[in-house]
Every structure is written in C-alpha cells, then in structure tokens.
Amino acid sequence: MRDLWRRRLGLSGRLYAAMSALLLTLALLAGGGLQVAAGTAAPAMALWVAGAALCLLSLAFLRGAPARLSHLSCAVASLRAGTAALERRGDALQAANRRFEAALNNMAQGLLMLDAQQRLLVCNRRLLELYHLRPEAMRPGATLHDMLRHSIEMGNHPGRSPDALMADLHAHVRPGHRGMWEHTMPDGRVLAARWQPMPGGGWIGTFEDITERQMSVARIAHMAGHDGLTGLPNRTAFHEAIGRALGRARRGEDFAVLCIGLDRFKQVNDTLGHPVGDALLRDAALRLRRSVREIDTVARFGGDEFAIVQAGLDQPGGAEALARRVGETLSQPFTIDGQVIVVSASVGIALATRDSHDVHLLLRNADLALWRAKQDGRGTFRFFEPEMDTRAQAHRALEMDVRQALARNEFELYYQPLVSIDSRRVNGFEALLRWRHPSRGLVPPDAFIPLAEEIGLIGPIGAWVLRTACMEAAGWAAPGGGAPPRVAVNLSPLQFAGHGLVETVQAALAASGLPGERLELEITESVLLQDNATTLETLHRLRRLGARICMDDFGTGYSSLSYLRSFPFDKIKIDKSFIQCLADSEENAAIVRAIAGLGVSLGIATTAEGVETLAQLEHVIAKGCTEVQGHFFSPPRPARDVPVLLAAALQREAA
C-alpha cells in the first residue's frame, strides 16, 4: 500500500520519507490539541556527506483551519523542489568523481598520494601496472611501510626489506623538498619516482617508466663516441683512451699508439663500389678487434684509417709484434659478396712513456710514422723518429707551394723529340712538365706529380698541360715543308677517374686551333685497371676527336697483351728499363724484340724510350723499333728551343 501511494504521488524514496515525516509531525501537533490553522515546511540543506543530504525542516504554523490544507500543499511542493535540487547536485558530484577517476586511471604516469602520516590517500591504475601490485593491498589508509612490503612480495626488490627501502627513499627525498629516485626493476625496466611535498604535510609521488628514454640516451651517447659503420670507437673516444693511458703512464705504465692505413683501399672503392668497400672495412674492423687484448682500444678515424692504443707495454718489441700481427691479419684475402679482395696494411707506431703528456702529439707522431711506412713501399710498419717531423714539415711546405704554383704561373713545358729511325725526322715532341720554383729552382716531375695526385690537383694541372702544349705546338713550323710535328701529352689515371676529360681535350684543341691528328695522348696500363668499359668508351671518344692513343711504359704491367686486344692503340712505347740494360741482358733484348715484332704484326708503331748511347740505338734498330726517344738525340728542352731541334733534325736528314 505504501509503495502504491508513493508511485501515485510520483515521489522518490527520499522525498517520500521526508513527506511521511512531515505528515507525522503535523498529525502529532494536531493530536496534541494545538490550535493551528496551517503550517509551512521548507528544506534547508546543511550538509552533504557521501551522497546523502542531511536536511533541517523549517516549520511555521498558521492559525485557522481554512488555510491548513493550502499551506500543507505548498509545503509538500517546496520540499519536493528542494530535494530534487539536492539530487541534481549529488548526480553532478558523482559525474565529476567518475571523470576524476577516468583521468586518474588513464594517466601515463603512476600516481600516489600520501597524507602527513604516510598513509595512502589515493593511487591510480598505472601505479599498480608499473609495480604489478594488487588493488586490495593499495586501498586508502594503507601505510607506506605496508605498501613497500607488498611491493617486495610481488618480486620488485629482491633481497631488500621494507626498512631498507624506506631508508633509500628518505636518502633521496628530504622532508619539505622535491626528490627523485631512479631504480632498475628485476625485468630490466628503469623506473623514475618523483616526490613533491603537499601543503600541510603529505606527499604526491609520480612514477614513470624511463627505460626507452635511457636506451635512447645511451644510443645517442654511443653514436657520439663510435663509428657508425664499424661500431668501433671514433676519434673523439680514441683521444679519451689516450688520455687515460697517459694518466697510467705517469705511474710507470708505458703504452703505444698505432695508426693503420689500408693500402689500395681506394682502388677497391673505385672498381668494386662503396658497398663492397664498406663491407671490407667492417671485416677489417672485426679482424683488428681479434688482434688485440681486452685492455687495448681499437678505433676507426674514417676512410681506411684505424688506430690502436696498446696498453700495458713492457717493451718496444710488444708494439712491433702487434704491428706485424696487424699486417698479417689484414693481408689475408677478404671474401666480399663472392669476390676475393687482397689489400695490405701500413702501420705507424709512436711509443709513450712517463715523459709523454700530449695526446695530439702522440697521435701526430704515429701518423707521421704511418706516412713514412707508405712512402717506403706500403705493407710495412715504421716507428716514429724525430727526423720524420722534419721531413713531414718539408712535405707540407712542398704541398703548399704546389697548390700556389699554378696560380703563380710557375709551371712550364719542356719538349723531348721523338725521332723516326728510318728518316731521322722528328715526328713529334713529348711534352714534359717542369716546375720552376722561385727558391727551389727547377723541380723534376717525380718530386711533385705524385703529390699533385695525392692532394687532388692533377686535374687542373693536367688541363693546363693540355692547353699549353696545344697552344705551343700550334705554332711549330713544318721542317723542310713536310708535315708539322705532333705533340704527345701524358694523361694521369686520375684524369680518367674524374669527369670531363674529353671536354678538356676538346676545349684545348678548339682554343689552340691544333688539329686533333697532331695530338698524341699517352696512357699507362693502370688506366685500364679502373673501369675497363668506361675507360674504353673515353678512349674511343678521344679517338673520334682525331687524337692518337699511345700506351706508355709497355711491358711493365701484368696484362699488356690483353690491353692491346681491347683497344686499337696507335703506338706502344717500350719502357726505358728494358732499354738501359739491353746490351747486357738477353732477357731484355728478347722482350724488346718481341714487342717490336708484335708492333709490326699489329701495324702499331713502337717507340724505344731512354736511348742514351749509340750502342742502345743500334740495338733498338736491330730489334725492329720504328721510333726512338732519349738523350742520345736530345734531353728535354724548353719550348723556345723546339725550332733549333727541328732545324738540327733537318740537317741530320739531309746528311
């Protein structure tokens, strides 16, 4: 019956109870004989606790029976409106609580709030996930000591006690101050706890998994100190290793610094490509690691340059033994993508003692010794000696002078005649580069051409030689009304390795007006070792300009005959090393005879270089050569002497 009336009146349970209480009060008043006409009741909210409203009813009574029912109806309506307002506020508060819980439990960080007595006020789901904690153990009111014990039970702190963890926490977090505490979990994760004091006492702790961040920091630190290709320490880390070794050296522990260079590595890159070169460097790094002890440091500086700090050196022989071991292991064949590659290693050694104190000086000394090892033929090792510094300074001074020589117009061309054996006519002249230095005097090409190739100046110097030779040859008159002499220019393999050689030759011919048929271009067999297909295409393009192509120093390589089959050369020049000992060496005589015979068979002219005596001239004539060059007829002469040489040749021809 009660529920029926409540439903008919449309009252909620709470409002129905309030109405019942009101009616009961009124009935009691009426039954008590009070003469009241009517009463009013209005709810006044005093307190809201955990979703329940505690209300005070303000009652007022009116005398007179007619107003009793009217005022009672108003009281009920007022009470219903007030209670509805209370319910709306309760619903809003519950919705706010749900939003707070959603935000709290969807934080990326774990959250823990403690009161001044270190009892739990609130924590979120992320905290439980980070430490694998059970919700029932993390209810409000739990003490910090109890929570730490539970964390230990869950396997988070092997071998630790709650008291020990409390001591760690207090060591990192002082009362009233912010604090941070990082610790590594048994599964390898690194967690960071940050504590912030609350006004009035208590703490707020936030917890974060910083494993990935620390791994990223470690990767960046590793990249800063290591070579990306091989994983070895880089130059910066190597300098630090030398610094540490110097500290030990002051206490009597000597060490050595070894600089290592792979010989002929550039040829591997140029012929087989950079991916193969990179694979070779990685394999070389692995071999070097295996050649040293754990206390030694192996680094890569870039390119084909490696270095070693050999620690705990008892005697210089230890450094020599390591250098030999490095040379042997790196000279063993490498197999990269099915290709067998053979290189060698040059090693420079600098010994450090307790008197050593400069990282850069030690490394410089080892580098100078490496340079000397390369100068002495490569594939060997050298210890640093003080005189190497003097030579290196002279080398650097020469390098600076070479760089400025072209701009200062210090280069000039000398010419050596190429004489026909049959007619004794000068067929042409070979252009030979000379450097007239203001203080060094006339510098021979062997002293600066390799340096120019090393520092990348052979391109502009070679272009100057081509342009100047063509310009000067264009002014040569034909002796006795015959065909004007040709000019022969040597090309470096590095000019073929670069781009624009054909265009450079074409520009020199166009600027000088020299017909292409009067230009001979001399190459060595090493040119064809670089990229056979590309080089042959370049040679054919040069031939189409009208230029004659000559193979210089024929017979000194390993595949001379195969190169003659690959390209129709116009001339082969027999290296002077075969001519100088022609009279005393049957082997050399046989080689010259074979080359001359080969030239006759293939219809190729043959020039004997380095003919200095009449006996040598008679020998090359007997062997069948068609042209000679050498001091017997004339040493190289400056351009102004060419008319004199042509006139002398004309007189010989007439005689």
XYZ file of C-alpha atoms in Angstrom:
655
model
C 0.000 0.000 0.000
C 2.850 2.371 0.887
C 4.602 1.790 -2.452
C 1.320 2.289 -4.273
C 0.840 5.748 -2.724
C 4.458 6.677 -3.398
C 4.091 5.789 -7.064
C 0.800 7.645 -7.372
C 2.284 10.756 -5.839
C 5.389 10.465 -8.066
C 7.731 10.801 -5.123
C 11.248 9.396 -4.840
C 12.115 7.250 -1.868
C 13.967 10.020 -0.139
C 11.222 12.595 -0.770
C 8.523 10.150 0.259
C 10.307 9.567 3.545
C 10.558 13.292 4.144
C 6.876 13.783 3.373
C 5.953 10.986 5.699
C 7.970 12.570 8.467
C 6.270 15.894 7.834
C 2.778 14.451 7.902
C 3.606 12.571 11.043
C 4.787 15.769 12.664
C 1.640 17.593 11.666
C -0.534 14.800 12.907
C 1.221 14.809 16.239
C 0.773 18.507 16.531
C -2.882 18.262 15.651
C -3.422 15.353 18.006
C -1.737 17.276 20.785
C -4.543 19.782 20.753
C -2.563 22.677 19.312
C -4.863 25.170 17.700
C -3.038 25.808 14.431
C -4.628 26.780 11.236
C -1.838 25.673 8.892
C 1.885 25.133 8.694
C 4.754 25.579 6.208
C 7.809 23.441 5.847
C 10.924 24.270 3.785
C 14.074 22.133 3.500
C 17.331 23.925 4.199
C 20.436 21.861 3.207
C 23.001 21.906 5.924
C 25.493 19.145 4.905
C 26.178 16.713 2.039
C 28.137 13.625 3.004
C 28.878 10.624 0.740
C 25.823 11.266 -1.432
C 23.294 11.667 1.432
C 21.670 15.003 2.324
C 21.023 15.907 5.942
C 18.165 18.476 5.991
C 16.606 20.781 8.504
C 12.898 21.438 8.119
C 11.864 24.972 8.846
C 8.265 24.738 10.154
C 5.821 27.561 10.541
C 2.192 27.192 11.672
C -0.741 29.351 10.864
C -3.887 29.591 12.836
C -7.148 28.958 11.141
C -8.459 25.768 9.627
C -9.194 27.082 6.117
C -5.561 27.756 5.356
C -4.370 24.401 6.708
C -4.721 22.324 3.538
C -3.498 25.109 1.275
C -0.316 25.636 3.213
C 0.271 21.922 3.556
C 0.196 21.584 -0.231
C 2.722 24.404 -0.564
C 4.966 22.731 1.968
C 4.957 19.477 0.029
C 5.801 21.255 -3.244
C 8.600 23.203 -1.628
C 10.048 20.070 -0.084
C 9.889 18.225 -3.415
C 11.719 21.065 -5.238
C 14.444 21.282 -2.628
C 15.050 17.560 -2.592
C 15.228 17.471 -6.414
C 17.881 20.177 -6.313
C 19.837 18.129 -3.827
C 19.621 15.061 -6.070
C 20.846 17.053 -9.079
C 23.831 18.284 -7.140
C 24.557 14.748 -5.980
C 24.403 13.429 -9.550
C 26.734 16.190 -10.723
C 29.180 15.349 -7.966
C 29.095 11.661 -8.855
C 29.720 12.524 -12.538
C 32.671 14.683 -11.507
C 34.002 11.795 -9.428
C 33.750 9.471 -12.426
C 35.608 11.957 -14.623
C 38.311 12.319 -11.982
C 38.702 8.540 -11.715
C 38.858 8.228 -15.525
C 41.536 10.912 -15.735
C 43.452 9.415 -12.832
C 43.439 5.900 -14.251
C 44.352 6.965 -17.773
C 47.491 8.858 -16.818
C 50.707 7.736 -18.493
C 52.397 8.066 -15.118
C 51.698 6.268 -11.892
C 50.317 8.464 -9.096
C 50.499 8.007 -5.326
C 49.232 10.461 -2.693
C 50.186 10.113 0.978
C 48.997 12.075 3.975
C 51.261 13.536 6.655
C 51.329 10.155 8.465
C 52.442 8.405 5.220
C 49.061 6.724 4.775
C 47.649 6.194 1.299
C 45.030 8.696 0.179
C 44.781 7.778 -3.490
C 46.666 5.876 -6.205
C 45.897 5.118 -9.842
C 45.801 2.053 -12.028
C 49.101 2.922 -13.808
C 50.973 2.668 -10.495
C 49.623 -0.845 -9.971
C 50.658 -1.791 -13.522
C 54.199 -0.439 -13.163
C 54.889 -2.401 -9.981
C 52.495 -5.344 -10.588
C 50.624 -4.544 -7.343
C 47.249 -5.966 -6.236
C 44.392 -3.446 -5.808
C 43.295 -4.875 -2.454
C 46.728 -4.107 -0.990
C 46.577 -0.485 -2.148
C 43.403 0.770 -0.520
C 43.126 4.198 1.170
C 44.606 4.089 4.647
C 47.385 1.612 3.841
C 50.727 2.730 5.279
C 53.808 3.312 3.155
C 55.574 0.557 5.077
C 52.775 -1.911 4.210
C 52.841 -0.889 0.544
C 56.605 -1.393 0.334
C 56.235 -4.831 1.922
C 53.628 -5.725 -0.698
C 55.928 -4.492 -3.481
C 58.690 -6.746 -2.142
C 56.266 -9.681 -2.063
C 55.497 -9.054 -5.737
C 59.202 -9.529 -6.567
C 60.085 -5.911 -7.275
C 63.009 -5.594 -4.842
C 64.831 -8.926 -4.433
C 66.782 -9.192 -1.204
C 65.517 -5.893 0.194
C 63.434 -5.199 3.301
C 60.750 -2.527 3.791
C 63.031 -0.715 6.240
C 65.887 -0.697 3.732
C 63.603 0.704 1.041
C 62.326 3.332 3.456
C 65.932 4.322 4.167
C 66.631 4.615 0.421
C 63.557 6.762 -0.028
C 64.493 9.074 2.831
C 68.022 9.357 1.416
C 66.639 10.654 -1.876
C 63.689 12.668 -0.568
C 64.137 15.168 2.270
C 61.111 16.465 4.156
C 59.678 19.567 2.531
C 61.809 19.202 -0.619
C 61.304 17.720 -4.024
C 63.113 14.490 -4.691
C 63.760 11.940 -7.427
C 64.632 8.271 -7.186
C 65.553 6.007 -10.097
C 65.766 2.250 -9.726
C 66.073 -0.745 -12.018
C 63.455 -3.468 -11.805
C 64.345 -7.188 -11.957
C 62.984 -7.363 -15.525
C 65.389 -4.636 -16.655
C 62.941 -1.736 -16.705
C 64.115 1.558 -15.237
C 61.508 3.450 -13.203
C 61.786 7.046 -12.005
C 59.869 8.257 -8.912
C 59.442 11.995 -8.355
C 58.178 13.226 -4.980
C 56.518 16.577 -4.353
C 55.562 17.783 -0.833
C 51.950 18.903 -0.278
C 50.938 21.960 1.746
C 50.026 20.920 5.254
C 52.009 17.682 5.081
C 51.939 14.637 2.888
C 53.436 13.762 -0.473
C 52.467 13.317 -4.100
C 54.568 10.772 -5.971
C 54.609 10.291 -9.760
C 56.164 7.188 -11.288
C 57.355 6.747 -14.880
C 58.940 4.013 -16.983
C 62.042 5.706 -18.446
C 63.578 2.581 -19.976
C 63.154 3.705 -23.606
C 64.370 7.194 -22.778
C 67.522 5.870 -21.142
C 68.098 3.488 -24.042
C 67.780 6.425 -26.455
C 70.231 8.457 -24.385
C 72.616 5.500 -24.353
C 72.282 5.111 -28.128
C 72.985 8.798 -28.685
C 75.979 8.648 -26.350
C 77.245 5.565 -28.186
C 76.813 7.276 -31.548
C 78.720 10.316 -30.293
C 81.704 8.162 -29.393
C 81.587 5.393 -32.000
C 81.892 4.928 -35.734
C 78.536 4.239 -37.358
C 79.912 1.797 -39.944
C 82.109 -0.492 -37.848
C 80.894 0.153 -34.297
C 84.459 0.935 -33.214
C 85.274 3.967 -31.046
C 85.747 7.104 -33.128
C 88.469 9.743 -32.996
C 86.908 11.523 -30.011
C 86.685 8.341 -27.944
C 90.202 7.378 -29.034
C 91.575 10.678 -27.757
C 89.932 9.940 -24.414
C 91.518 6.473 -24.375
C 94.944 8.026 -24.976
C 94.265 10.491 -22.157
C 93.512 7.638 -19.750
C 96.626 5.786 -20.901
C 98.720 8.915 -20.306
C 97.446 9.003 -16.726
C 98.643 5.421 -16.232
C 101.937 6.244 -17.966
C 102.733 8.801 -15.272
C 102.606 5.891 -12.824
C 105.089 3.927 -14.907
C 102.832 2.014 -17.346
C 104.082 2.596 -20.905
C 101.876 2.207 -23.966
C 101.970 2.564 -27.747
C 99.771 4.298 -30.304
C 99.487 2.602 -33.698
C 97.988 4.295 -36.773
C 96.906 1.880 -39.511
C 96.041 2.519 -43.154
C 94.664 0.004 -45.660
C 96.782 0.100 -48.801
C 94.974 0.248 -52.169
C 91.605 0.671 -50.472
C 90.677 3.498 -52.847
C 91.030 1.114 -55.779
C 88.524 -1.219 -54.111
C 86.022 1.629 -53.791
C 86.626 2.871 -57.331
C 86.461 -0.511 -59.053
C 84.015 -2.523 -56.923
C 81.866 0.237 -55.423
C 81.343 1.733 -51.989
C 79.070 -1.058 -50.642
C 81.908 -3.544 -51.153
C 84.355 -1.060 -49.633
C 82.121 -0.638 -46.581
C 81.867 -4.412 -46.141
C 85.656 -4.643 -46.359
C 86.028 -2.004 -43.632
C 83.622 -3.874 -41.345
C 85.547 -7.124 -41.819
C 88.858 -5.328 -41.258
C 87.497 -3.846 -38.013
C 86.487 -7.321 -36.843
C 89.966 -8.684 -37.575
C 91.583 -5.816 -35.692
C 89.396 -6.464 -32.642
C 90.548 -10.072 -32.647
C 94.191 -8.997 -32.877
C 94.252 -7.061 -29.599
C 93.595 -7.691 -25.911
C 90.615 -6.557 -23.880
C 92.655 -3.738 -22.326
C 93.596 -2.326 -25.744
C 91.449 0.127 -27.722
C 90.759 -0.140 -31.460
C 89.225 2.866 -33.239
C 88.333 3.988 -36.743
C 89.020 7.570 -37.757
C 87.291 7.481 -41.136
C 88.056 6.169 -44.608
C 90.592 3.366 -44.335
C 92.266 4.789 -41.200
C 92.281 2.780 -37.969
C 94.204 3.232 -34.716
C 95.095 1.196 -31.635
C 96.087 2.117 -28.083
C 98.242 -0.790 -26.886
C 98.121 -0.599 -23.092
C 100.489 -2.124 -20.540
C 103.503 -2.179 -22.863
C 106.512 -3.833 -21.227
C 108.983 -3.312 -24.086
C 109.056 -1.827 -27.615
C 109.101 -5.331 -29.040
C 105.483 -5.694 -27.968
C 104.423 -2.875 -30.285
C 106.421 -4.364 -33.145
C 104.799 -7.760 -32.572
C 101.343 -6.181 -32.678
C 102.199 -4.254 -35.854
C 103.340 -7.477 -37.533
C 100.198 -9.258 -36.355
C 98.010 -6.466 -37.734
C 99.834 -6.538 -41.062
C 99.488 -10.294 -41.351
C 95.803 -10.445 -40.458
C 94.826 -7.618 -42.811
C 96.848 -9.028 -45.711
C 94.836 -12.253 -45.664
C 92.280 -12.333 -48.527
C 88.804 -10.947 -47.827
C 85.772 -12.533 -49.458
C 83.031 -9.952 -50.059
C 79.894 -10.957 -51.975
C 81.765 -13.833 -53.559
C 84.709 -11.629 -54.618
C 88.185 -12.225 -53.249
C 89.894 -8.949 -52.309
C 93.503 -8.612 -51.210
C 94.833 -5.493 -49.511
C 97.754 -4.780 -47.225
C 98.263 -2.500 -44.248
C 100.811 0.168 -43.398
C 101.384 0.848 -39.698
C 102.937 3.794 -37.875
C 103.977 3.412 -34.216
C 104.565 6.033 -31.520
C 105.802 4.885 -28.101
C 104.604 6.683 -24.971
C 106.497 6.768 -21.689
C 106.057 8.538 -18.366
C 107.517 11.661 -20.016
C 104.704 11.757 -22.578
C 101.945 14.226 -21.827
C 100.298 15.372 -25.085
C 97.507 13.334 -26.700
C 97.690 15.200 -30.003
C 101.484 14.947 -30.214
C 101.408 11.175 -29.741
C 98.762 10.748 -32.402
C 100.626 13.062 -34.750
C 103.845 11.099 -34.278
C 102.085 7.813 -35.042
C 100.541 9.405 -38.125
C 103.952 10.613 -39.313
C 105.323 7.096 -38.893
C 102.386 5.776 -40.931
C 103.135 8.278 -43.679
C 106.746 7.117 -43.712
C 105.645 3.463 -43.947
C 103.566 4.337 -47.000
C 106.439 6.282 -48.543
C 108.705 3.274 -48.040
C 106.570 0.980 -50.147
C 103.457 0.216 -48.073
C 102.635 -3.091 -46.439
C 105.153 -2.417 -43.671
C 105.491 -0.598 -40.328
C 107.692 2.197 -39.043
C 108.429 3.595 -35.582
C 108.316 7.349 -35.171
C 111.686 9.071 -35.348
C 112.265 12.787 -34.735
C 113.641 13.330 -38.251
C 110.253 12.287 -39.642
C 108.849 15.535 -38.350
C 111.391 17.488 -40.376
C 110.516 15.516 -43.500
C 106.814 15.948 -42.874
C 107.207 19.694 -42.495
C 109.139 19.792 -45.753
C 106.390 17.717 -47.367
C 103.725 20.132 -46.130
C 105.738 23.105 -47.362
C 106.064 21.456 -50.772
C 102.323 20.814 -50.795
C 101.588 24.474 -50.126
C 103.982 25.508 -52.890
C 102.381 23.085 -55.377
C 98.955 24.494 -54.576
C 100.198 28.003 -55.396
C 102.400 27.134 -58.372
C 99.610 27.093 -60.941
C 98.246 30.460 -59.835
C 101.762 31.931 -59.852
C 102.447 30.624 -63.373
C 105.488 28.656 -62.184
C 104.893 25.615 -64.411
C 106.406 25.300 -67.866
C 106.726 22.613 -70.507
C 109.904 21.046 -71.820
C 109.925 19.016 -75.008
C 111.897 15.904 -75.995
C 111.934 14.877 -79.670
C 110.504 11.596 -80.999
C 112.781 10.624 -83.887
C 111.935 8.303 -86.767
C 114.531 5.545 -87.139
C 114.092 5.327 -90.906
C 114.282 9.008 -91.818
C 115.823 10.533 -88.679
C 112.985 13.072 -88.995
C 111.393 14.466 -85.824
C 107.896 13.015 -85.824
C 106.893 14.948 -82.739
C 107.752 16.016 -79.206
C 106.697 14.685 -75.829
C 105.578 17.488 -73.518
C 107.205 17.093 -70.092
C 106.063 19.227 -67.169
C 108.624 21.194 -65.184
C 108.198 23.395 -62.131
C 110.419 26.443 -61.850
C 110.192 27.306 -58.171
C 111.463 30.752 -57.121
C 113.722 29.294 -54.408
C 113.912 25.558 -55.153
C 114.876 26.063 -58.775
C 113.775 23.584 -61.451
C 111.828 20.827 -59.659
C 111.678 17.458 -61.507
C 108.215 15.943 -62.067
C 108.911 12.889 -59.893
C 109.154 15.263 -56.920
C 105.715 16.834 -57.293
C 103.459 14.864 -59.698
C 102.662 12.121 -57.116
C 101.966 14.862 -54.567
C 99.654 16.648 -57.000
C 97.768 13.390 -57.497
C 97.574 12.860 -53.742
C 96.103 16.289 -52.977
C 93.713 16.342 -55.934
C 95.484 18.948 -58.107
C 96.308 16.689 -61.034
C 93.047 17.640 -62.756
C 93.695 21.390 -63.077
C 97.420 20.836 -63.674
C 96.663 18.274 -66.388
C 94.221 20.665 -68.051
C 96.909 23.385 -68.036
C 99.411 20.989 -69.645
C 96.946 20.043 -72.400
C 96.031 23.640 -73.126
C 99.636 24.899 -73.112
C 101.009 22.009 -75.185
C 98.355 22.506 -77.851
C 98.916 26.268 -77.953
C 102.700 25.926 -78.305
C 102.508 23.046 -80.812
C 100.132 25.034 -82.992
C 102.992 27.477 -83.650
C 105.537 24.891 -84.756
C 106.503 25.173 -88.421
C 106.820 22.125 -90.619
C 110.527 21.313 -91.123
C 111.543 21.380 -94.773
C 107.971 21.823 -95.907
C 106.871 18.467 -94.516
C 104.137 17.644 -92.037
C 104.359 19.650 -88.804
C 105.402 17.603 -85.765
C 102.891 16.155 -83.336
C 102.825 16.805 -79.593
C 102.466 13.972 -77.067
C 100.853 14.619 -73.668
C 100.757 12.197 -70.737
C 97.409 11.594 -69.027
C 97.139 10.559 -65.385
C 94.845 7.681 -64.376
C 93.138 10.164 -62.058
C 92.101 12.261 -65.053
C 90.200 9.244 -66.357
C 88.686 8.598 -62.930
C 87.164 12.072 -62.913
C 84.705 13.576 -65.358
C 85.202 15.909 -68.277
C 88.488 14.631 -69.751
C 87.102 14.505 -73.303
C 85.671 18.005 -72.930
C 89.031 19.262 -71.604
C 90.874 17.872 -74.645
C 88.231 19.237 -76.993
C 88.489 22.700 -75.420
C 92.309 22.683 -75.696
C 92.142 21.796 -79.401
C 89.494 24.420 -80.082
C 91.322 27.186 -78.205
C 94.657 26.493 -79.912
C 93.446 25.615 -83.392
C 95.647 22.497 -83.330
C 94.242 19.689 -85.491
C 93.357 16.609 -83.464
C 95.632 14.470 -85.682
C 98.655 16.311 -84.291
C 97.859 15.363 -80.672
C 99.065 12.127 -79.096
C 97.707 11.097 -75.705
C 99.873 8.719 -73.680
C 98.318 6.483 -71.029
C 99.689 3.721 -68.816
C 98.215 0.282 -68.278
C 96.922 1.331 -64.856
C 94.309 3.493 -66.602
C 92.586 0.357 -67.889
C 92.538 -1.174 -64.402
C 89.970 1.331 -63.106
C 86.775 0.672 -65.055
C 87.511 -1.056 -68.319
C 84.204 -0.341 -70.063
C 84.079 3.346 -69.098
C 87.752 3.881 -69.892
C 87.439 2.266 -73.321
C 84.447 4.475 -74.115
C 86.501 7.543 -73.152
C 89.391 6.389 -75.354
C 87.057 5.916 -78.328
C 85.644 9.420 -77.818
C 89.183 10.843 -77.759
C 89.986 8.923 -80.923
C 86.947 10.484 -82.611
C 88.488 13.906 -81.916
C 91.384 12.810 -84.147
C 93.864 12.205 -81.310
C 96.283 9.276 -81.459
C 96.311 6.982 -78.401
C 99.630 5.566 -77.171
C 100.312 3.013 -74.433
C 103.239 4.219 -72.347
C 105.660 2.020 -70.346
C 104.547 -1.086 -72.222
C 105.698 -4.384 -70.739
C 105.829 -3.293 -67.099
C 102.292 -4.453 -66.241
C 100.698 -7.852 -65.943
C 98.189 -7.760 -68.787
C 99.830 -5.743 -71.540
C 98.862 -8.098 -74.366
C 95.232 -8.268 -73.276
C 95.033 -4.472 -73.375
C 96.289 -4.434 -76.962
C 93.354 -6.673 -77.867
C 90.833 -4.466 -76.036
C 91.677 -1.200 -77.833
C 93.382 -0.386 -81.164
C 96.328 1.670 -79.889
C 98.273 3.757 -82.407
C 101.614 3.326 -80.696
C 103.286 1.416 -77.893
C 106.272 2.839 -76.024
C 108.802 0.368 -74.646
C 109.762 1.298 -71.101
C 113.293 2.634 -70.678
C 114.043 -0.017 -68.026
C 114.287 -2.571 -70.875
C 116.499 -0.287 -72.995
C 119.096 0.659 -70.370
C 120.357 -2.916 -69.902
C 119.752 -4.028 -73.459
C 123.374 -4.869 -74.255
C 123.912 -6.908 -71.071
C 120.587 -8.708 -70.721
C 119.438 -11.358 -73.155
C 116.073 -11.322 -71.422
C 115.603 -7.589 -72.047
C 116.770 -7.988 -75.633
C 114.222 -10.758 -76.175
C 111.440 -8.618 -74.678
C 112.290 -5.627 -76.899
C 112.473 -7.884 -79.959
C 109.094 -9.441 -79.097
C 107.399 -6.081 -78.545
C 108.793 -4.658 -81.786
C 107.676 -7.772 -83.650
C 104.238 -7.510 -82.087
C 104.010 -3.911 -83.279
C 104.882 -4.937 -86.834
C 102.266 -7.718 -86.734
C 99.548 -5.390 -85.431
C 100.567 -2.410 -87.557
C 101.418 -0.371 -84.453
C 104.398 1.972 -84.207
C 106.901 1.167 -81.446
C 108.952 3.800 -79.619
C 112.035 2.890 -77.595
C 112.330 5.237 -74.597
C 115.554 6.152 -72.820
C 118.024 5.696 -75.701
C 121.191 7.398 -74.483
C 124.066 5.741 -76.357
C 124.902 4.745 -79.894
C 125.036 1.093 -78.828
C 121.498 1.280 -77.483
C 120.359 2.966 -80.689
C 121.910 0.225 -82.811
C 120.252 -2.453 -80.661
C 116.733 -0.986 -80.938
C 117.212 -0.529 -84.685
C 118.239 -4.181 -84.943
C 115.216 -5.281 -82.882
C 112.804 -3.543 -85.270
C 111.642 -0.444 -83.353
C 110.266 2.359 -85.529
C 110.930 5.391 -83.305
C 113.356 6.409 -80.567
C 113.383 8.930 -77.748
C 116.203 9.779 -75.401
C 119.235 11.858 -74.541
C 121.173 10.436 -77.482
C 119.269 12.876 -79.674
C 118.319 15.491 -77.102
C 117.360 15.881 -73.465
C 114.071 17.665 -72.758
C 114.390 21.309 -73.847
C 112.259 24.413 -73.212
C 109.673 25.409 -75.799
C 111.878 28.158 -77.252
C 114.416 25.514 -78.358
C 111.963 23.488 -80.462
C 112.809 25.367 -83.717
C 116.504 24.660 -83.081
C 115.805 20.937 -82.590
C 113.736 20.828 -85.776
C 116.498 22.516 -87.743
C 119.113 20.090 -86.389
C 116.914 17.155 -87.341
C 116.563 18.549 -90.851
C 120.331 18.750 -91.167
C 120.695 15.128 -89.994
C 118.120 14.053 -92.514
C 119.926 15.859 -95.308
C 123.243 14.333 -94.282
